[in-house]
Structures are given as structure tokens and as C-alpha cells.
Amino acid sequence: MRALFVLVAFVSAGTPNLALGKSTKEVVCPDGYVRTTPISVLVIGDSLSAFPGEYPDILRACGVQVINLSKGGMPTYWMERKLKKNQDLLSTVDAVIVFGGHNNFGRKGTKDVLATKESLAEIYRLVGKRKLFALTLSPFGNFDWLGGCLRNRGVTKVTPEQCSREARQLRGEWQSTNDWIRTGADELLEPDHVVNVEMLLGSPEDRWTLQPQFHGRDGLHFSHSAHVLLTKAIIMSILTH
């Protein structure tokens, strides 16, 4: 298989970059992962994929050509629309990596899960099973969730009980979506075409939270070392198929 990929992801902030190019931050490819054969990647996502120095830029440092369609804050239905508008790019690649859904949750409970699965399923169908590689949602729980909820929602006078209930709801939505992706998304995915970010970056004690060494500026956006680890997993997953 020619080594050409598309990555789909979401989270917050950042501007799309349609050009093949270099990072605005200097990054280094991890030892043993430099590609000597031509590889192209299309990335579409949120801030976990949009910021300089994240895994798309590390892929570039490893010799991968990257077209980055990512934009911070994109939920899956925006990703779906954006991919449809750029559907002509799919014929130029051999693999598509989809990583997203974090911006969908916390509004309408089970409706969020259904809407997330519906838009991801449409993206998966658009790409096609043979080319598709999917990433599970990243851990985005926070050990300080309750305090943060109270501080951020203080103007609405929410109670600790309401914040705890919100955390339980979000965790359930996250786990339900990850279970669906990991088990093949109603047969839209090959099970061995899934990169399990939950297991890769999640704490052994609680997979909903990032391991401490992978924390970035909050409980969702992760550190440079986590992006390096994710880059390795992406390269190994795609190049072994």
C-alpha cells in the first residue's frame, strides 16, 4: 500500500492549514521513525491537531507530507461538513485517520452520543473501510473537575452535586463513544485499524484522565511527549497494514 493518510481530529483553537509545509515550531522525529519512502497525510480535526508542534508537525519531521484541515473547537458534524467540502482530497490518499468528538459532549446527554456516532459514521462511510484508521477519544477527565466546574460555572450558581453529575454524564458519553469506535463502529471500521488513545495516554487507575506526565495546559490538551507517543502509534498502525 502507498503510505498516504488522512487524519481527522477535534478539540479547540487553531487555524486550518491546507498547504504542505513545515511546522512553525521546530520539532524532532523520534529515533527510528523517519520515513524514507514518500508518505502523505491529510489531517482534519480540532485543537489536538491544529496547534503548532502537535503530532501533525512531528509527522512532518518524520518525513511525512501533511495537509492539515484542522481547526480548534470543531465538533464532529463540522468535521463531516468540512471533509465533504474537501472530498476531492480523498482520492489522493491511501489512508484516513479520524480523531475527534471531544467538542460534542456535555450538552444534551445521550443525544450528544447519538449525534457524535451519526456524524462519525458518515465520515467513516465517506472515507471507506479500506482506507480508514480511527483514533478513540483522548482522555479528558480532570482530577480537579469539581473545583473547575464550580469556578467556571459560578455565575450560574451550580452546586457541587450538579458538577459531579455533569462529570458522570460526560464520562459515560466518552466511554460509550470509545467502546463503539474500538469495536468497529457497527462494522464501518476494521477493528485492527483503531488507535486506542484511551489506553495509550489514559491513567491506569482511571482511563478517563490523562497520565500526569501527559498533561498539557488542562485535563484535555496533552503534552509534547504525548504527541510524540501518538505519532509513533499512528506510524506503526498505518505502516503495518
One Martini backbone bead per residue (centre of mass of N, CA, C, O) as a GRO file, in nm:
protein
  241
    1MET     BB    1   0.096   0.034   0.022
    2ARG     BB    2   0.061   0.347   0.011
    3ALA     BB    3   0.180   0.621   0.217
    4LEU     BB    4  -0.133   0.754   0.275
    5PHE     BB    5  -0.303   1.006   0.475
    6VAL     BB    6  -0.585   1.075   0.703
    7LEU     BB    7  -0.670   1.316   0.951
    8VAL     BB    8  -0.909   1.313   1.223
    9ALA     BB    9  -0.997   1.592   1.443
   10PHE     BB   10  -1.043   1.738   1.786
   11VAL     BB   11  -1.094   2.067   1.965
   12SER     BB   12  -0.909   2.380   2.024
   13ALA     BB   13  -0.805   2.581   1.821
   14GLY     BB   14  -0.699   2.705   1.529
   15THR     BB   15  -0.581   2.680   1.192
   16PRO     BB   16  -0.602   2.608   0.886
   17ASN     BB   17  -0.383   2.389   0.672
   18LEU     BB   18  -0.348   2.328   0.321
   19ALA     BB   19  -0.049   2.308   0.331
   20LEU     BB   20   0.248   2.199   0.255
   21GLY     BB   21   0.459   2.182   0.554
   22LYS     BB   22   0.600   2.348   0.817
   23SER     BB   23   0.659   2.413   1.118
   24THR     BB   24   0.672   2.682   1.355
   25LYS     BB   25   0.803   2.452   1.507
   26GLU     BB   26   1.063   2.277   1.635
   27VAL     BB   27   1.088   1.937   1.545
   28VAL     BB   28   1.139   1.587   1.634
   29CYS     BB   29   1.208   1.280   1.539
   30PRO     BB   30   1.191   0.984   1.644
   31ASP     BB   31   1.369   0.724   1.678
   32GLY     BB   32   1.297   0.515   1.392
   33TYR     BB   33   1.062   0.716   1.223
   34VAL     BB   34   1.187   0.772   0.966
   35ARG     BB   35   1.093   0.830   0.636
   36THR     BB   36   1.203   0.700   0.306
   37THR     BB   37   0.917   0.713   0.201
   38PRO     BB   38   0.651   0.834   0.061
   39ILE     BB   39   0.429   1.049   0.259
   40SER     BB   40   0.074   1.118   0.309
   41VAL     BB   41  -0.130   1.362   0.498
   42LEU     BB   42  -0.459   1.408   0.625
   43VAL     BB   43  -0.583   1.664   0.842
   44ILE     BB   44  -0.874   1.653   1.066
   45GLY     BB   45  -0.961   1.897   1.329
   46ASP     BB   46  -0.861   2.017   1.623
   47SER     BB   47  -0.646   2.123   1.870
   48LEU     BB   48  -0.499   1.837   1.869
   49SER     BB   49  -0.416   1.925   1.543
   50ALA     BB   50  -0.364   2.258   1.506
   51PHE     BB   51  -0.115   2.299   1.660
   52PRO     BB   52   0.190   2.371   1.701
   53GLY     BB   53   0.381   2.069   1.766
   54GLU     BB   54   0.212   1.848   1.692
   55TYR     BB   55   0.171   1.549   1.538
   56PRO     BB   56   0.177   1.665   1.248
   57ASP     BB   57   0.466   1.789   1.284
   58ILE     BB   58   0.608   1.524   1.354
   59LEU     BB   59   0.546   1.388   1.091
   60ARG     BB   60   0.709   1.585   0.923
   61ALA     BB   61   0.982   1.519   1.068
   62CYS     BB   62   0.942   1.208   0.945
   63GLY     BB   63   0.856   1.263   0.624
   64VAL     BB   64   0.565   1.371   0.626
   65GLN     BB   65   0.304   1.471   0.442
   66VAL     BB   66   0.089   1.758   0.532
   67ILE     BB   67  -0.261   1.806   0.543
   68ASN     BB   68  -0.425   2.070   0.730
   69LEU     BB   69  -0.780   2.093   0.845
   70SER     BB   70  -0.762   2.208   1.116
   71LYS     BB   71  -0.978   2.319   1.400
   72GLY     BB   72  -1.070   2.468   1.661
   73GLY     BB   73  -1.371   2.328   1.809
   74MET     BB   74  -1.453   2.083   1.644
   75PRO     BB   75  -1.704   1.904   1.571
   76THR     BB   76  -1.815   1.637   1.390
   77TYR     BB   77  -2.014   1.796   1.199
   78TRP     BB   78  -1.793   1.984   1.091
   79MET     BB   79  -1.607   1.769   0.982
   80GLU     BB   80  -1.801   1.651   0.782
   81ARG     BB   81  -1.837   1.908   0.609
   82LYS     BB   82  -1.536   1.955   0.545
   83LEU     BB   83  -1.484   1.684   0.403
   84LYS     BB   84  -1.694   1.722   0.179
   85LYS     BB   85  -1.558   1.983   0.060
   86ASN     BB   86  -1.275   1.784   0.045
   87GLN     BB   87  -1.324   1.510  -0.119
   88ASP     BB   88  -1.098   1.518  -0.343
   89LEU     BB   89  -0.861   1.428  -0.144
   90LEU     BB   90  -0.924   1.119  -0.111
   91SER     BB   91  -0.798   1.027  -0.396
   92THR     BB   92  -0.485   1.101  -0.284
   93VAL     BB   93  -0.521   0.868  -0.072
   94ASP     BB   94  -0.476   0.566   0.146
   95ALA     BB   95  -0.540   0.713   0.426
   96VAL     BB   96  -0.758   0.757   0.723
   97ILE     BB   97  -0.764   0.967   1.010
   98VAL     BB   98  -0.982   0.958   1.298
   99PHE     BB   99  -1.011   1.241   1.544
  100GLY     BB  100  -1.298   1.272   1.765
  101GLY     BB  101  -1.561   1.455   1.991
  102HIS     BB  102  -1.496   1.649   2.238
  103ASN     BB  103  -1.701   1.896   2.140
  104ASN     BB  104  -1.993   1.745   2.188
  105PHE     BB  105  -2.011   1.745   2.495
  106GLY     BB  106  -2.245   1.847   2.766
  107ARG     BB  107  -2.563   1.902   2.669
  108LYS     BB  108  -2.768   1.619   2.577
  109GLY     BB  109  -2.643   1.361   2.636
  110THR     BB  110  -2.742   1.103   2.449
  111LYS     BB  111  -2.757   1.293   2.200
  112ASP     BB  112  -2.454   1.329   2.172
  113VAL     BB  113  -2.382   1.039   2.106
  114LEU     BB  114  -2.559   1.007   1.855
  115ALA     BB  115  -2.440   1.246   1.693
  116THR     BB  116  -2.150   1.147   1.691
  117LYS     BB  117  -2.197   0.873   1.552
  118GLU     BB  118  -2.331   0.981   1.295
  119SER     BB  119  -2.092   1.160   1.194
  120LEU     BB  120  -1.875   0.944   1.201
  121ALA     BB  121  -2.017   0.746   1.011
  122GLU     BB  122  -2.013   0.937   0.767
  123ILE     BB  123  -1.709   0.959   0.750
  124TYR     BB  124  -1.648   0.659   0.719
  125ARG     BB  125  -1.809   0.623   0.455
  126LEU     BB  126  -1.656   0.832   0.289
  127VAL     BB  127  -1.380   0.686   0.306
  128GLY     BB  128  -1.366   0.390   0.385
  129LYS     BB  129  -1.256   0.095   0.513
  130ARG     BB  130  -0.970   0.059   0.383
  131LYS     BB  131  -0.858   0.365   0.467
  132LEU     BB  132  -0.946   0.347   0.763
  133PHE     BB  133  -0.838   0.532   1.061
  134ALA     BB  134  -0.902   0.526   1.413
  135LEU     BB  135  -0.952   0.734   1.695
  136THR     BB  136  -0.993   0.762   2.000
  137LEU     BB  137  -1.069   0.921   2.256
  138SER     BB  138  -0.942   1.127   2.466
  139PRO     BB  139  -0.861   1.200   2.760
  140PHE     BB  140  -1.076   1.451   2.973
  141GLY     BB  141  -1.038   1.430   3.250
  142ASN     BB  142  -1.029   1.572   3.594
  143PHE     BB  143  -0.916   1.587   3.914
  144ASP     BB  144  -1.045   1.907   3.920
  145TRP     BB  145  -1.341   1.920   3.819
  146LEU     BB  146  -1.514   2.041   4.046
  147GLY     BB  147  -1.364   2.311   4.084
  148GLY     BB  148  -1.387   2.403   3.787
  149CYS     BB  149  -1.691   2.405   3.769
  150LEU     BB  150  -1.743   2.615   3.992
  151ARG     BB  151  -1.576   2.845   3.870
  152ASN     BB  152  -1.704   2.848   3.572
  153ARG     BB  153  -2.021   2.837   3.705
  154GLY     BB  154  -2.077   3.062   3.922
  155VAL     BB  155  -2.299   3.241   3.776
  156THR     BB  156  -2.511   2.981   3.805
  157LYS     BB  157  -2.504   2.834   4.082
  158VAL     BB  158  -2.381   2.570   4.112
  159THR     BB  159  -2.348   2.256   4.239
  160PRO     BB  160  -2.163   1.992   4.332
  161GLU     BB  161  -2.373   1.787   4.233
  162GLN     BB  162  -2.392   1.895   3.942
  163CYS     BB  163  -2.094   1.853   3.869
  164SER     BB  164  -2.085   1.549   3.921
  165ARG     BB  165  -2.306   1.477   3.718
  166GLU     BB  166  -2.158   1.588   3.470
  167ALA     BB  167  -1.912   1.403   3.488
  168ARG     BB  168  -2.068   1.136   3.458
  169GLN     BB  169  -2.191   1.200   3.185
  170LEU     BB  170  -1.929   1.242   3.023
  171ARG     BB  171  -1.805   0.969   3.078
  172GLY     BB  172  -2.030   0.802   2.944
  173GLU     BB  173  -2.002   0.925   2.660
  174TRP     BB  174  -1.707   0.857   2.615
  175GLN     BB  175  -1.724   0.546   2.654
  176SER     BB  176  -1.938   0.482   2.441
  177THR     BB  177  -1.777   0.589   2.199
  178ASN     BB  178  -1.521   0.415   2.235
  179ASP     BB  179  -1.654   0.139   2.218
  180TRP     BB  180  -1.760   0.179   1.929
  181ILE     BB  181  -1.489   0.221   1.790
  182ARG     BB  182  -1.324  -0.029   1.898
  183THR     BB  183  -1.566  -0.237   1.771
  184GLY     BB  184  -1.622  -0.095   1.459
  185ALA     BB  185  -1.869   0.084   1.407
  186ASP     BB  186  -2.077  -0.106   1.280
  187GLU     BB  187  -1.860  -0.215   1.056
  188LEU     BB  188  -1.686   0.049   0.951
  189LEU     BB  189  -1.446  -0.096   1.095
  190GLU     BB  190  -1.141  -0.210   1.151
  191PRO     BB  191  -1.023  -0.313   1.448
  192ASP     BB  192  -0.704  -0.284   1.343
  193HIS     BB  193  -0.775   0.048   1.275
  194VAL     BB  194  -0.722   0.121   1.584
  195VAL     BB  195  -0.637   0.387   1.800
  196ASN     BB  196  -0.584   0.367   2.153
  197VAL     BB  197  -0.583   0.647   2.338
  198GLU     BB  198  -0.689   0.562   2.609
  199MET     BB  199  -0.447   0.359   2.662
  200LEU     BB  200  -0.200   0.540   2.587
  201LEU     BB  201  -0.284   0.808   2.796
  202GLY     BB  202  -0.417   0.678   3.022
  203SER     BB  203  -0.482   0.606   3.332
  204PRO     BB  204  -0.478   0.310   3.502
  205GLU     BB  205  -0.691   0.413   3.723
  206ASP     BB  206  -0.811   0.631   3.490
  207ARG     BB  207  -0.893   0.659   3.156
  208TRP     BB  208  -1.028   0.958   3.167
  209THR     BB  209  -0.734   1.029   3.246
  210LEU     BB  210  -0.445   1.161   3.229
  211GLN     BB  211  -0.139   1.123   3.253
  212PRO     BB  212   0.062   1.332   3.420
  213GLN     BB  213   0.294   1.347   3.187
  214PHE     BB  214   0.049   1.444   2.965
  215HIS     BB  215  -0.001   1.714   3.060
  216GLY     BB  216  -0.096   2.022   2.990
  217ARG     BB  217  -0.302   2.298   3.042
  218ASP     BB  218  -0.500   2.054   3.091
  219GLY     BB  219  -0.716   1.768   3.080
  220LEU     BB  220  -0.688   1.751   2.749
  221HIS     BB  221  -0.440   1.884   2.663
  222PHE     BB  222  -0.137   1.765   2.556
  223SER     BB  223   0.177   1.685   2.552
  224HIS     BB  224   0.455   1.638   2.370
  225SER     BB  225   0.504   1.342   2.457
  226ALA     BB  226   0.222   1.250   2.362
  227HIS     BB  227   0.259   1.325   2.061
  228VAL     BB  228   0.491   1.131   2.015
  229LEU     BB  229   0.339   0.870   2.087
  230LEU     BB  230   0.115   0.908   1.875
  231THR     BB  231   0.295   0.906   1.628
  232LYS     BB  232   0.399   0.620   1.660
  233ALA     BB  233   0.120   0.479   1.647
  234ILE     BB  234   0.042   0.577   1.366
  235ILE     BB  235   0.276   0.466   1.203
  236MET     BB  236   0.246   0.167   1.292
  237SER     BB  237  -0.049   0.119   1.208
  238ILE     BB  238  -0.026   0.190   0.901
  239LEU     BB  239   0.247   0.032   0.816
  240THR     BB  240   0.108  -0.264   0.897
  241HIS     BB  241  -0.118  -0.239   0.631
   0.00000   0.00000   0.00000
